[in-house]
Amino acid sequence: MAEVLVLVDHVDGTVRKTTAELLTAAARLGEPSAVFVGAGFETAQAALAQHGAVKVYRVDDPAVVDHLVAPTAEVLAHLVGQVSPAAVLLPSSPEGKEIAARLAIKTESGLVTDAVDVQPGEGGGVRTVQSVFAGSYTVTTSVTKGSPIVTVKPNSIPVVEAPAAAAQETLTVPLSEQATAAKIVERKEKAASGRPQLTEAAIVVSGGRGTGGDFGPVEAFADALGAAVGASRAAVDAGWYPHANQVGQTGVQVSPQLYIAAGISGAIQHRAGMQTSKTIVAINKDPEAPIFELVDYGIVGDLFQVLPQATQEIQARKG
Amino acid sequence: MNIVVCVKYVPDAQSDRSFESDFTTDREAVDGLLSELDEYAVEAALALNEAGEGGEVTVLTMGPEDAADAIKKGLQMGADKGVHVLDEAIAGSDAVATSLVLAEAIRKVGPVDLVITGLASTDGAMSVVPAMLAERLGLPQVTFASELTVEGGVARIRRDGDTASETIEASLPAVVSVTDQINEPRYPSFKGIMAAKKKPVQTWGLGDLGVDASLVGLAAAWTTVEGVQARPPRAAGEVVTDEGQGGQALAQFLASRKFV
Ligand SMILES: Cc1cc2nc3c(=O)[nH]c(=O)nc-3n(C[C@H](O)[C@H](O)[C@H](O)COP(=O)(O)OP(=O)(O)OC[C@H]3O[C@@H](n4cnc5c(N)ncnc54)[C@H](O)[C@@H]3O)c2cc1C
Ligand SMILES: Cc1cc2nc3c(=O)[nH]c(=O)nc-3n(C[C@H](O)[C@H](O)[C@H](O)COP(=O)(O)OP(=O)(O)OC[C@H]3O[C@@H](n4cnc5c(N)ncnc54)[C@H](O)[C@@H]3O)c2cc1C
């Protein structure tokens, strides 16, 4: 069976949920091989084994880590040349997509981004499903050329546990001068919020202009549900919430089990970031707000009344 | 500095976008315009040259006849000249082919210090063309810039990720993509609109770029769209009006769906 390469998404060895999703998808296409770049391999190995990585290619050359996208693309291109994988799967993060982009050119392979499903193609290759135009269309695409390269949206693939060896194979890849031409000269870690990460959270609660700048009720409700907190661009532009939490076309694209929009009207650019959520709930004063066209459940009302009451009720139910 | 700004002509996101029978984007049925996110790229280029030693800003688009509108808008904002790559063979190109054509066009424009692009187009929205251009042109990429400065032949950007904010540097020439956090794009002034009419726009075909037509277009795409389906309208959800118990009703709904 041909190998399927999965680029591991991790922070110092703590593997993100998207990686388990990619490994599950990879097993449908062939034999999953994880590609681990950076420090923290020992931490990561167990998680990779748990989700079906038969092999783990490990690269800890600091030059790769300090230089972002281009060197990782070279590492993957090297592996593609070596093992001719049935596919290469990467997370649909900004970095994942850029690495995929460079890899497509280097290996002359077709590229699909933001897939929400990945299956084997009928006559070989890979078949993907994408959700496009702010979720209004579903597109089925087959990638036929080269080693198909697919970036997969977080929360799209139900994770299956599949214990495997995760046997490590250390790689040294000589990097070109071009690969290290752009350099990270400074890195400021963001303070952790203590809440789940926005793209991988099962539940996201977002606030918009309707909060009037007070995210207190949104955060309290999110915490009662163990949710991540998002914001509309109006709330971000007003300086009420960090840009890193913006959901939408120019922010983060999320696809949780449950998305709750409070005081958000539902502009097309906002929808582009949340419309593939499984269950959608909105709280808005205005019964005509376009967000209500999307909802499974909506409440016409004041978020400052509804959210605290709901928070209290949830806490009471949890006991 | 000599700067090429890549601008894409896209169907208006506010209208009902759809597909043709060959599954390519229907670019006839709805109005098109310069992809909003590319306005930030044009603004970034103009601001650099206004603050620095000058040089030429070229707006480059690849697209159908109407894509000339995207160039026009760039010229009205203040760019110096335009290049329109127009060739029937290009229709239906995938991202790989798009980057091939754009890279050859950038080479033909002449020696450039910077190539600036938007963060993503507002139709395909893949965010891959900038990285592909860097790969093809053999230039460093400094992408997703929320701040951009150029000093002593080095481009320096701030890139905000979900866990960290990074400062990244590369020597010129380089490919830069900019986010909507970087600036506030200007509106064309009356003077700008008048001046744009006299600015040079060149139209190049694949032959002018030395690109083999068999490498581009729908037939050459390395990805084949097999089907397109309008998303079934969401079954109308239940919408209730809060009369004092809305919060409890919400909690009840969430519990019924096992979220609590
Ligand atoms: C190029 C471009 C990119 C963009 N990218 C994004 C993006 O990534 N993400 C994004 O979100 N937007 C984006 N936008 C902006 C988008 O068009 C909207 O302007 C924005 O989403 C509006 O935010 P909002 O819904 O919070 O505010 P509004 O549209 O002002 O809506 C506020 C809502 O709150 C309701 N409300 C007010 N008070 C209360 C209350 N007490 N209780 C309950 N409800 C209340 C109101 O009825 C109203 O419906 C982009 C725009 C452009 C041009
Ligand atoms: C709904 C949809 C889904 C698609 N899916 C795929 C797919 O899975 N795989 C694939 O290979 N192709 C796909 N395509 C085709 C792809 O979108 C086009 O080839 C496109 O030209 C390049 O990708 P993008 O628009 O996503 O650009 P992005 O990479 O998002 O664009 C970033 C920047 O590059 C510049 N740029 C991009 N295109 C042009 C242009 N024509 N002229 C000038 N500057 C430009 C702009 O500065 C822009 O801001 C899809 C198209 C659509 C409409």
CSV table of N, CA and C in Angstrom, one decimal, chain A residues 16 68-69 94-95 97-98 101-102 104-106 108-113 127 132-133 135-145 178 181-190 197 221 225 233 243 249-250 257-258 268-269 275 277-281 294-300 306 309-310 313-314 317, chain B residues 13-14 17-19 25 36-37 40 99 119 122-123 125-126 128 131-132 134-136 138-144 159 161-170 180-181 222-231 234 237-242 244-255 257 259-260:
chain,number,residue,atom,x,y,z
A,16,ARG,N,-2.0,19.1,17.5
A,16,ARG,CA,-3.3,19.6,17.4
A,16,ARG,C,-4.3,18.6,16.8
A,68,LEU,N,9.9,29.2,8.6
A,68,LEU,CA,8.6,29.1,8.0
A,68,LEU,C,8.4,28.1,6.9
A,69,VAL,N,7.7,28.6,5.9
A,69,VAL,CA,7.0,27.8,4.9
A,69,VAL,C,8.0,27.1,3.9
A,94,PRO,N,-3.1,29.0,7.4
A,94,PRO,CA,-2.4,29.9,6.4
A,94,PRO,C,-1.0,29.2,6.0
A,95,GLU,N,-0.3,28.7,7.0
A,95,GLU,CA,1.0,28.1,6.7
A,95,GLU,C,0.8,26.8,5.9
A,97,LYS,N,-1.5,26.0,3.9
A,97,LYS,CA,-1.9,26.2,2.5
A,97,LYS,C,-0.7,26.7,1.7
A,98,GLU,N,0.2,27.5,2.3
A,98,GLU,CA,1.4,28.0,1.6
A,98,GLU,C,2.4,26.9,1.4
A,101,ALA,N,1.1,25.0,-1.4
A,101,ALA,CA,1.2,25.8,-2.7
A,101,ALA,C,2.6,25.6,-3.3
A,102,ARG,N,3.6,25.7,-2.5
A,102,ARG,CA,5.0,25.5,-3.0
A,102,ARG,C,5.2,24.1,-3.4
A,104,ALA,N,3.1,22.0,-4.5
A,104,ALA,CA,2.4,21.7,-5.8
A,104,ALA,C,3.3,22.0,-7.0
A,105,ILE,N,3.9,23.2,-6.9
A,105,ILE,CA,4.8,23.6,-8.0
A,105,ILE,C,6.0,22.7,-8.1
A,106,LYS,N,6.6,22.5,-6.9
A,106,LYS,CA,7.9,21.7,-6.9
A,106,LYS,C,7.7,20.3,-7.4
A,108,GLU,N,4.9,19.2,-9.2
A,108,GLU,CA,4.0,19.1,-10.3
A,108,GLU,C,2.8,18.3,-10.0
A,109,SER,N,2.1,18.7,-8.9
A,109,SER,CA,1.0,18.0,-8.4
A,109,SER,C,-0.2,18.9,-8.3
A,110,GLY,N,-1.4,18.3,-8.5
A,110,GLY,CA,-2.7,19.1,-8.3
A,110,GLY,C,-2.9,19.4,-6.9
A,111,LEU,N,-3.6,20.6,-6.6
A,111,LEU,CA,-3.8,21.1,-5.3
A,111,LEU,C,-5.2,21.4,-5.0
A,112,VAL,N,-5.8,21.0,-3.9
A,112,VAL,CA,-7.1,21.4,-3.5
A,112,VAL,C,-6.9,21.9,-2.1
A,113,THR,N,-7.5,23.1,-1.8
A,113,THR,CA,-7.4,23.7,-0.5
A,113,THR,C,-8.8,23.6,0.2
A,127,ARG,N,-10.4,12.1,-4.3
A,127,ARG,CA,-11.6,12.9,-4.6
A,127,ARG,C,-11.9,13.7,-3.3
A,132,VAL,N,-17.8,26.2,-1.1
A,132,VAL,CA,-17.3,27.4,-1.6
A,132,VAL,C,-18.4,28.5,-1.7
A,133,PHE,N,-17.9,29.7,-2.0
A,133,PHE,CA,-18.8,30.9,-2.1
A,133,PHE,C,-19.5,31.1,-0.8
A,135,GLY,N,-20.0,29.0,1.5
A,135,GLY,CA,-20.9,27.9,1.9
A,135,GLY,C,-22.1,27.7,1.1
A,136,SER,N,-22.3,28.5,0.0
A,136,SER,CA,-23.5,28.3,-0.8
A,136,SER,C,-23.4,27.2,-1.8
A,137,TYR,N,-22.2,26.7,-2.1
A,137,TYR,CA,-22.1,25.6,-3.0
A,137,TYR,C,-21.2,24.5,-2.5
A,138,THR,N,-21.4,23.3,-2.9
A,138,THR,CA,-20.5,22.2,-2.6
A,138,THR,C,-19.9,21.7,-3.9
A,139,VAL,N,-18.5,21.6,-3.9
A,139,VAL,CA,-17.8,21.2,-5.1
A,139,VAL,C,-17.1,19.9,-4.9
A,140,THR,N,-17.3,19.0,-5.8
A,140,THR,CA,-16.5,17.7,-5.8
A,140,THR,C,-15.4,17.8,-6.8
A,141,THR,N,-14.2,17.5,-6.4
A,141,THR,CA,-13.1,17.6,-7.3
A,141,THR,C,-12.2,16.4,-7.3
A,142,SER,N,-11.7,16.0,-8.4
A,142,SER,CA,-10.7,14.9,-8.3
A,142,SER,C,-9.3,15.5,-8.7
A,143,VAL,N,-8.3,15.0,-8.0
A,143,VAL,CA,-7.0,15.4,-8.2
A,143,VAL,C,-6.3,14.3,-8.9
A,144,THR,N,-5.8,14.5,-10.1
A,144,THR,CA,-5.3,13.4,-10.9
A,144,THR,C,-3.8,13.5,-11.1
A,145,LYS,N,-3.3,14.7,-11.0
A,145,LYS,CA,-1.9,14.9,-11.4
A,145,LYS,C,-0.9,14.7,-10.2
A,178,GLN,N,17.6,29.4,-1.2
A,178,GLN,CA,16.3,30.1,-1.3
A,178,GLN,C,15.3,29.8,-0.2
A,181,ALA,N,15.7,32.2,2.8
A,181,ALA,CA,15.8,33.6,2.4
A,181,ALA,C,14.9,34.6,3.3
A,182,ALA,N,13.8,34.1,3.7
A,182,ALA,CA,12.9,34.9,4.6
A,182,ALA,C,13.1,34.3,6.0
A,183,LYS,N,13.4,35.2,7.0
A,183,LYS,CA,13.8,34.7,8.3
A,183,LYS,C,12.9,35.4,9.4
A,184,ILE,N,12.5,34.6,10.3
A,184,ILE,CA,11.7,35.1,11.5
A,184,ILE,C,12.8,35.7,12.4
A,185,VAL,N,12.7,37.0,12.6
A,185,VAL,CA,13.7,37.7,13.5
A,185,VAL,C,13.1,38.0,14.9
A,186,GLU,N,11.8,37.9,15.0
A,186,GLU,CA,11.3,38.1,16.4
A,186,GLU,C,10.0,37.3,16.5
A,187,ARG,N,9.7,36.8,17.7
A,187,ARG,CA,8.4,36.1,17.9
A,187,ARG,C,7.9,36.4,19.2
A,188,LYS,N,6.6,37.0,19.2
A,188,LYS,CA,6.0,37.3,20.4
A,188,LYS,C,4.8,36.3,20.6
A,189,GLU,N,4.9,35.4,21.6
A,189,GLU,CA,3.9,34.5,21.9
A,189,GLU,C,2.7,35.3,22.4
A,190,LYS,N,1.5,34.8,22.0
A,190,LYS,CA,0.3,35.5,22.6
A,190,LYS,C,-0.1,34.9,23.9
A,197,GLN,N,-8.7,26.4,21.4
A,197,GLN,CA,-8.3,27.1,20.3
A,197,GLN,C,-9.5,27.2,19.3
A,221,PHE,N,-20.8,32.8,29.0
A,221,PHE,CA,-21.6,31.8,28.4
A,221,PHE,C,-20.7,30.8,27.7
A,225,LEU,N,-20.1,26.6,28.6
A,225,LEU,CA,-20.1,25.5,27.5
A,225,LEU,C,-18.8,24.9,27.2
A,233,ARG,N,-15.9,41.3,12.7
A,233,ARG,CA,-15.0,42.3,12.4
A,233,ARG,C,-15.4,43.6,13.0
A,243,HIS,N,-7.8,40.7,17.1
A,243,HIS,CA,-8.0,40.3,15.7
A,243,HIS,C,-7.9,38.8,15.5
A,249,GLN,N,-14.2,35.9,6.5
A,249,GLN,CA,-13.4,35.9,5.3
A,249,GLN,C,-11.9,36.3,5.6
A,250,THR,N,-11.8,37.4,6.4
A,250,THR,CA,-10.4,37.9,6.6
A,250,THR,C,-10.0,37.6,8.1
A,257,GLN,N,-19.0,22.0,15.9
A,257,GLN,CA,-20.3,21.3,16.0
A,257,GLN,C,-21.4,22.3,16.3
A,258,LEU,N,-21.1,23.4,17.1
A,258,LEU,CA,-22.1,24.4,17.4
A,258,LEU,C,-21.5,25.8,17.4
A,268,ILE,N,-22.2,38.7,4.7
A,268,ILE,CA,-21.6,37.6,3.9
A,268,ILE,C,-20.1,37.3,4.3
A,269,GLN,N,-19.4,38.3,4.6
A,269,GLN,CA,-18.0,38.0,5.0
A,269,GLN,C,-17.9,37.3,6.3
A,275,GLN,N,-20.2,29.3,8.1
A,275,GLN,CA,-21.4,28.7,7.5
A,275,GLN,C,-21.3,27.2,7.5
A,277,SER,N,-20.5,25.4,9.9
A,277,SER,CA,-20.8,24.8,11.3
A,277,SER,C,-22.0,23.9,11.3
A,278,LYS,N,-22.0,22.9,12.1
A,278,LYS,CA,-23.0,21.9,12.0
A,278,LYS,C,-24.4,22.4,12.6
A,279,THR,N,-24.3,23.0,13.8
A,279,THR,CA,-25.5,23.6,14.3
A,279,THR,C,-25.3,25.1,14.6
A,280,ILE,N,-26.2,25.9,14.1
A,280,ILE,CA,-26.0,27.4,14.3
A,280,ILE,C,-27.2,28.0,15.1
A,281,VAL,N,-26.8,28.8,16.1
A,281,VAL,CA,-27.7,29.5,16.9
A,281,VAL,C,-27.4,31.0,16.9
A,294,LEU,N,-29.8,31.4,8.7
A,294,LEU,CA,-28.9,30.3,8.8
A,294,LEU,C,-29.2,29.4,10.0
A,295,VAL,N,-30.0,29.8,10.9
A,295,VAL,CA,-30.0,29.2,12.2
A,295,VAL,C,-30.8,27.9,12.3
A,296,ASP,N,-30.4,27.1,13.2
A,296,ASP,CA,-31.2,25.9,13.6
A,296,ASP,C,-32.1,26.4,14.8
A,297,TYR,N,-31.6,27.4,15.5
A,297,TYR,CA,-32.4,27.9,16.6
A,297,TYR,C,-32.0,29.4,16.8
A,298,GLY,N,-33.0,30.2,16.9
A,298,GLY,CA,-32.7,31.6,17.1
A,298,GLY,C,-33.6,32.2,18.1
A,299,ILE,N,-33.0,33.2,18.8
A,299,ILE,CA,-33.8,34.0,19.8
A,299,ILE,C,-33.8,35.4,19.4
A,300,VAL,N,-35.0,36.0,19.2
A,300,VAL,CA,-35.1,37.4,19.0
A,300,VAL,C,-35.1,38.0,20.4
A,306,VAL,N,-30.6,37.4,27.5
A,306,VAL,CA,-30.7,36.0,27.2
A,306,VAL,C,-29.4,35.3,27.6
A,309,GLN,N,-29.0,34.6,31.5
A,309,GLN,CA,-30.0,33.6,31.9
A,309,GLN,C,-29.6,32.2,31.5
A,310,ALA,N,-29.2,32.1,30.2
A,310,ALA,CA,-28.8,30.8,29.7
A,310,ALA,C,-27.6,30.2,30.4
A,313,GLU,N,-28.7,28.9,33.8
A,313,GLU,CA,-29.5,27.7,33.6
A,313,GLU,C,-28.6,26.5,33.3
A,314,ILE,N,-27.5,26.8,32.5
A,314,ILE,CA,-26.6,25.7,32.1
A,314,ILE,C,-25.8,25.3,33.4
A,317,ARG,N,-28.0,23.2,35.5
A,317,ARG,CA,-28.1,21.8,35.0
A,317,ARG,C,-26.9,21.0,35.3
B,13,ALA,N,-19.2,39.6,-4.4
B,13,ALA,CA,-19.6,38.6,-3.3
B,13,ALA,C,-21.0,38.9,-2.8
B,14,GLN,N,-21.5,40.1,-3.0
B,14,GLN,CA,-22.9,40.5,-2.5
B,14,GLN,C,-24.0,39.9,-3.4
B,17,ARG,N,-23.6,34.3,-6.6
B,17,ARG,CA,-22.6,33.7,-7.4
B,17,ARG,C,-22.9,32.3,-7.8
B,18,SER,N,-22.6,31.9,-9.0
B,18,SER,CA,-22.9,30.5,-9.4
B,18,SER,C,-21.9,30.0,-10.4
B,19,PHE,N,-22.2,28.8,-11.0
B,19,PHE,CA,-21.2,28.2,-11.9
B,19,PHE,C,-21.8,28.0,-13.3
B,25,THR,N,-16.5,29.3,-12.8
B,25,THR,CA,-17.3,30.4,-12.2
B,25,THR,C,-18.1,31.1,-13.3
B,36,GLU,N,-11.9,43.0,-3.4
B,36,GLU,CA,-11.7,44.0,-2.3
B,36,GLU,C,-10.4,43.9,-1.6
B,37,LEU,N,-10.0,42.7,-1.4
B,37,LEU,CA,-8.8,42.5,-0.6
B,37,LEU,C,-7.5,42.9,-1.3
B,40,TYR,N,-6.0,46.6,-0.7
B,40,TYR,CA,-5.0,46.8,0.4
B,40,TYR,C,-3.6,46.7,-0.2
B,99,SER,N,-0.5,30.9,-11.5
B,99,SER,CA,0.8,31.4,-11.0
B,99,SER,C,1.8,31.3,-12.1
B,119,LEU,N,-4.4,39.1,0.4
B,119,LEU,CA,-4.4,38.0,1.3
B,119,LEU,C,-5.0,36.8,0.7
B,122,THR,N,-11.5,37.0,-3.4
B,122,THR,CA,-12.7,36.8,-2.7
B,122,THR,C,-13.6,35.8,-3.4
B,123,ASP,N,-13.1,35.2,-4.5
B,123,ASP,CA,-13.9,34.1,-5.0
B,123,ASP,C,-13.2,32.7,-4.7
B,125,ALA,N,-10.5,32.2,-3.1
B,125,ALA,CA,-10.1,32.3,-1.7
B,125,ALA,C,-9.1,31.3,-1.2
B,126,MET,N,-8.2,30.8,-2.1
B,126,MET,CA,-7.3,29.8,-1.7
B,126,MET,C,-6.1,30.3,-0.9
B,128,VAL,N,-3.1,31.0,-2.0
B,128,VAL,CA,-1.9,30.2,-2.4
B,128,VAL,C,-1.1,30.8,-3.5
B,131,ALA,N,2.4,32.4,-2.5
B,131,ALA,CA,3.5,31.4,-2.3
B,131,ALA,C,4.0,30.8,-3.6
B,132,MET,N,3.0,30.5,-4.5
B,132,MET,CA,3.4,29.9,-5.8
B,132,MET,C,4.3,30.9,-6.6
B,134,ALA,N,6.3,33.1,-5.4
B,134,ALA,CA,7.6,33.1,-4.8
B,134,ALA,C,8.4,31.9,-5.2
B,135,GLU,N,7.7,30.8,-5.2
B,135,GLU,CA,8.4,29.5,-5.7
B,135,GLU,C,8.8,29.6,-7.1
B,136,ARG,N,8.0,30.1,-8.0
B,136,ARG,CA,8.3,30.2,-9.4
B,136,ARG,C,9.4,31.2,-9.7
B,138,GLY,N,11.6,32.3,-7.6
B,138,GLY,CA,12.8,32.1,-6.8
B,138,GLY,C,13.0,33.2,-5.9
B,139,LEU,N,12.0,33.8,-5.4
B,139,LEU,CA,12.1,35.0,-4.5
B,139,LEU,C,11.6,34.6,-3.1
B,140,PRO,N,12.2,35.2,-2.0
B,140,PRO,CA,11.6,35.0,-0.7
B,140,PRO,C,10.2,35.5,-0.6
B,141,GLN,N,9.4,34.8,0.3
B,141,GLN,CA,8.0,35.2,0.5
B,141,GLN,C,7.9,35.7,1.9
B,142,VAL,N,7.3,36.9,2.1
B,142,VAL,CA,7.0,37.4,3.4
B,142,VAL,C,5.5,37.8,3.3
B,143,THR,N,4.7,36.9,3.8
B,143,THR,CA,3.2,36.9,3.5
B,143,THR,C,2.4,37.1,4.7
B,144,PHE,N,1.1,37.5,4.5
B,144,PHE,CA,0.1,37.8,5.5
B,144,PHE,C,0.6,39.0,6.3
B,159,ARG,N,3.6,39.4,11.0
B,159,ARG,CA,2.6,38.4,10.6
B,159,ARG,C,2.0,37.9,11.9
B,161,GLY,N,-0.2,35.3,13.8
B,161,GLY,CA,-0.7,33.9,13.8
B,161,GLY,C,-1.6,33.7,14.9
B,162,ASP,N,-2.1,32.5,15.1
B,162,ASP,CA,-3.1,32.2,16.2
B,162,ASP,C,-2.3,32.1,17.5
B,163,THR,N,-1.0,31.7,17.5
B,163,THR,CA,-0.4,31.6,18.8
B,163,THR,C,0.7,32.6,19.0
B,164,ALA,N,1.1,33.3,18.0
B,164,ALA,CA,2.2,34.3,18.1
B,164,ALA,C,2.2,35.3,17.0
B,165,SER,N,2.9,36.4,17.3
B,165,SER,CA,3.0,37.5,16.3
B,165,SER,C,4.5,37.5,15.9
B,166,GLU,N,4.8,37.4,14.6
B,166,GLU,CA,6.2,37.3,14.2
B,166,GLU,C,6.6,38.5,13.4
B,167,THR,N,7.9,38.8,13.5
B,167,THR,CA,8.5,39.8,12.6
B,167,THR,C,9.4,39.0,11.6
B,168,ILE,N,9.2,39.2,10.4
B,168,ILE,CA,9.9,38.4,9.3
B,168,ILE,C,10.6,39.4,8.4
B,169,GLU,N,11.8,39.0,8.0
B,169,GLU,CA,12.5,39.9,7.1
B,169,GLU,C,13.0,39.1,5.9
B,170,ALA,N,13.2,39.8,4.8
B,170,ALA,CA,13.8,39.2,3.6
B,170,ALA,C,14.4,40.3,2.8
B,180,ASP,N,-6.0,42.7,5.5
B,180,ASP,CA,-6.8,43.9,5.5
B,180,ASP,C,-6.6,44.7,6.8
B,181,GLN,N,-5.6,44.3,7.6
B,181,GLN,CA,-5.2,45.1,8.8
B,181,GLN,C,-4.1,46.1,8.5
B,222,TRP,N,-4.8,20.6,-13.1
B,222,TRP,CA,-4.4,19.3,-12.5
B,222,TRP,C,-5.4,18.9,-11.5
B,223,THR,N,-6.5,19.7,-11.4
B,223,THR,CA,-7.6,19.3,-10.5
B,223,THR,C,-8.8,19.3,-11.4
B,224,THR,N,-9.7,18.4,-11.4
B,224,THR,CA,-10.9,18.3,-12.2
B,224,THR,C,-12.1,18.4,-11.4
B,225,VAL,N,-12.9,19.5,-11.6
B,225,VAL,CA,-14.2,19.6,-10.8
B,225,VAL,C,-15.2,18.6,-11.5
B,226,GLU,N,-15.7,17.7,-10.6
B,226,GLU,CA,-16.6,16.7,-11.2
B,226,GLU,C,-18.1,17.0,-10.9
B,227,GLY,N,-18.3,17.9,-10.0
B,227,GLY,CA,-19.7,18.2,-9.8
B,227,GLY,C,-19.8,19.4,-8.8
B,228,VAL,N,-20.9,20.2,-9.0
B,228,VAL,CA,-21.1,21.4,-8.2
B,228,VAL,C,-22.6,21.3,-7.8
B,229,GLN,N,-22.8,21.5,-6.5
B,229,GLN,CA,-24.2,21.4,-6.0
B,229,GLN,C,-24.5,22.7,-5.2
B,230,ALA,N,-25.6,23.3,-5.4
B,230,ALA,CA,-26.0,24.4,-4.5
B,230,ALA,C,-26.4,23.7,-3.2
B,231,ARG,N,-25.9,24.4,-2.1
B,231,ARG,CA,-26.2,23.8,-0.8
B,231,ARG,C,-27.7,23.8,-0.6
B,234,ARG,N,-30.9,25.5,4.2
B,234,ARG,CA,-31.0,25.0,5.6
B,234,ARG,C,-32.5,24.8,5.9
B,237,GLY,N,-34.9,27.0,10.7
B,237,GLY,CA,-34.8,26.7,12.1
B,237,GLY,C,-35.9,27.3,12.9
B,238,GLU,N,-35.9,27.0,14.1
B,238,GLU,CA,-37.0,27.6,15.0
B,238,GLU,C,-36.5,28.9,15.5
B,239,VAL,N,-37.3,30.0,15.4
B,239,VAL,CA,-36.9,31.3,15.9
B,239,VAL,C,-38.0,31.7,16.9
B,240,VAL,N,-37.5,31.9,18.1
B,240,VAL,CA,-38.5,32.3,19.1
B,240,VAL,C,-38.2,33.8,19.6
B,241,THR,N,-39.2,34.4,20.1
B,241,THR,CA,-39.0,35.8,20.7
B,241,THR,C,-38.9,35.7,22.2
B,242,ASP,N,-37.9,36.4,22.7
B,242,ASP,CA,-37.6,36.3,24.2
B,242,ASP,C,-38.7,37.1,24.9
B,244,GLY,N,-38.8,36.9,28.3
B,244,GLY,CA,-38.4,36.7,29.7
B,244,GLY,C,-37.8,35.4,30.0
B,245,GLN,N,-38.1,34.4,29.1
B,245,GLN,CA,-37.6,33.0,29.4
B,245,GLN,C,-36.6,32.6,28.3
B,246,GLY,N,-36.2,33.5,27.4
B,246,GLY,CA,-35.4,33.2,26.3
B,246,GLY,C,-34.1,32.4,26.6
B,247,GLY,N,-33.5,32.8,27.7
B,247,GLY,CA,-32.2,32.2,28.1
B,247,GLY,C,-32.5,30.7,28.5
B,248,GLN,N,-33.5,30.5,29.2
B,248,GLN,CA,-33.9,29.1,29.6
B,248,GLN,C,-34.2,28.3,28.4
B,249,ALA,N,-34.9,28.9,27.5
B,249,ALA,CA,-35.3,28.2,26.3
B,249,ALA,C,-34.0,27.8,25.5
B,250,LEU,N,-33.1,28.7,25.5
B,250,LEU,CA,-31.8,28.4,24.8
B,250,LEU,C,-31.1,27.2,25.4
B,251,ALA,N,-31.0,27.3,26.8
B,251,ALA,CA,-30.3,26.2,27.5
B,251,ALA,C,-31.0,24.9,27.2
B,252,GLN,N,-32.4,24.9,27.2
B,252,GLN,CA,-33.2,23.7,26.9
B,252,GLN,C,-32.8,23.2,25.5
B,253,PHE,N,-32.8,24.1,24.5
B,253,PHE,CA,-32.4,23.7,23.2
B,253,PHE,C,-31.0,23.0,23.1
B,254,LEU,N,-30.1,23.6,23.8
B,254,LEU,CA,-28.7,23.1,23.8
B,254,LEU,C,-28.6,21.7,24.5
B,255,ALA,N,-29.4,21.6,25.6
B,255,ALA,CA,-29.5,20.3,26.3
B,255,ALA,C,-30.1,19.2,25.4
B,257,ARG,N,-29.9,19.0,22.3
B,257,ARG,CA,-28.9,18.6,21.3
B,257,ARG,C,-27.6,18.0,21.9
B,259,PHE,N,-25.5,19.4,23.9
B,259,PHE,CA,-24.3,20.3,24.1
B,259,PHE,C,-24.1,20.7,25.5
B,260,VAL,N,-25.1,20.3,26.4
B,260,VAL,CA,-24.9,20.6,27.8
B,260,VAL,C,-24.9,19.3,28.6
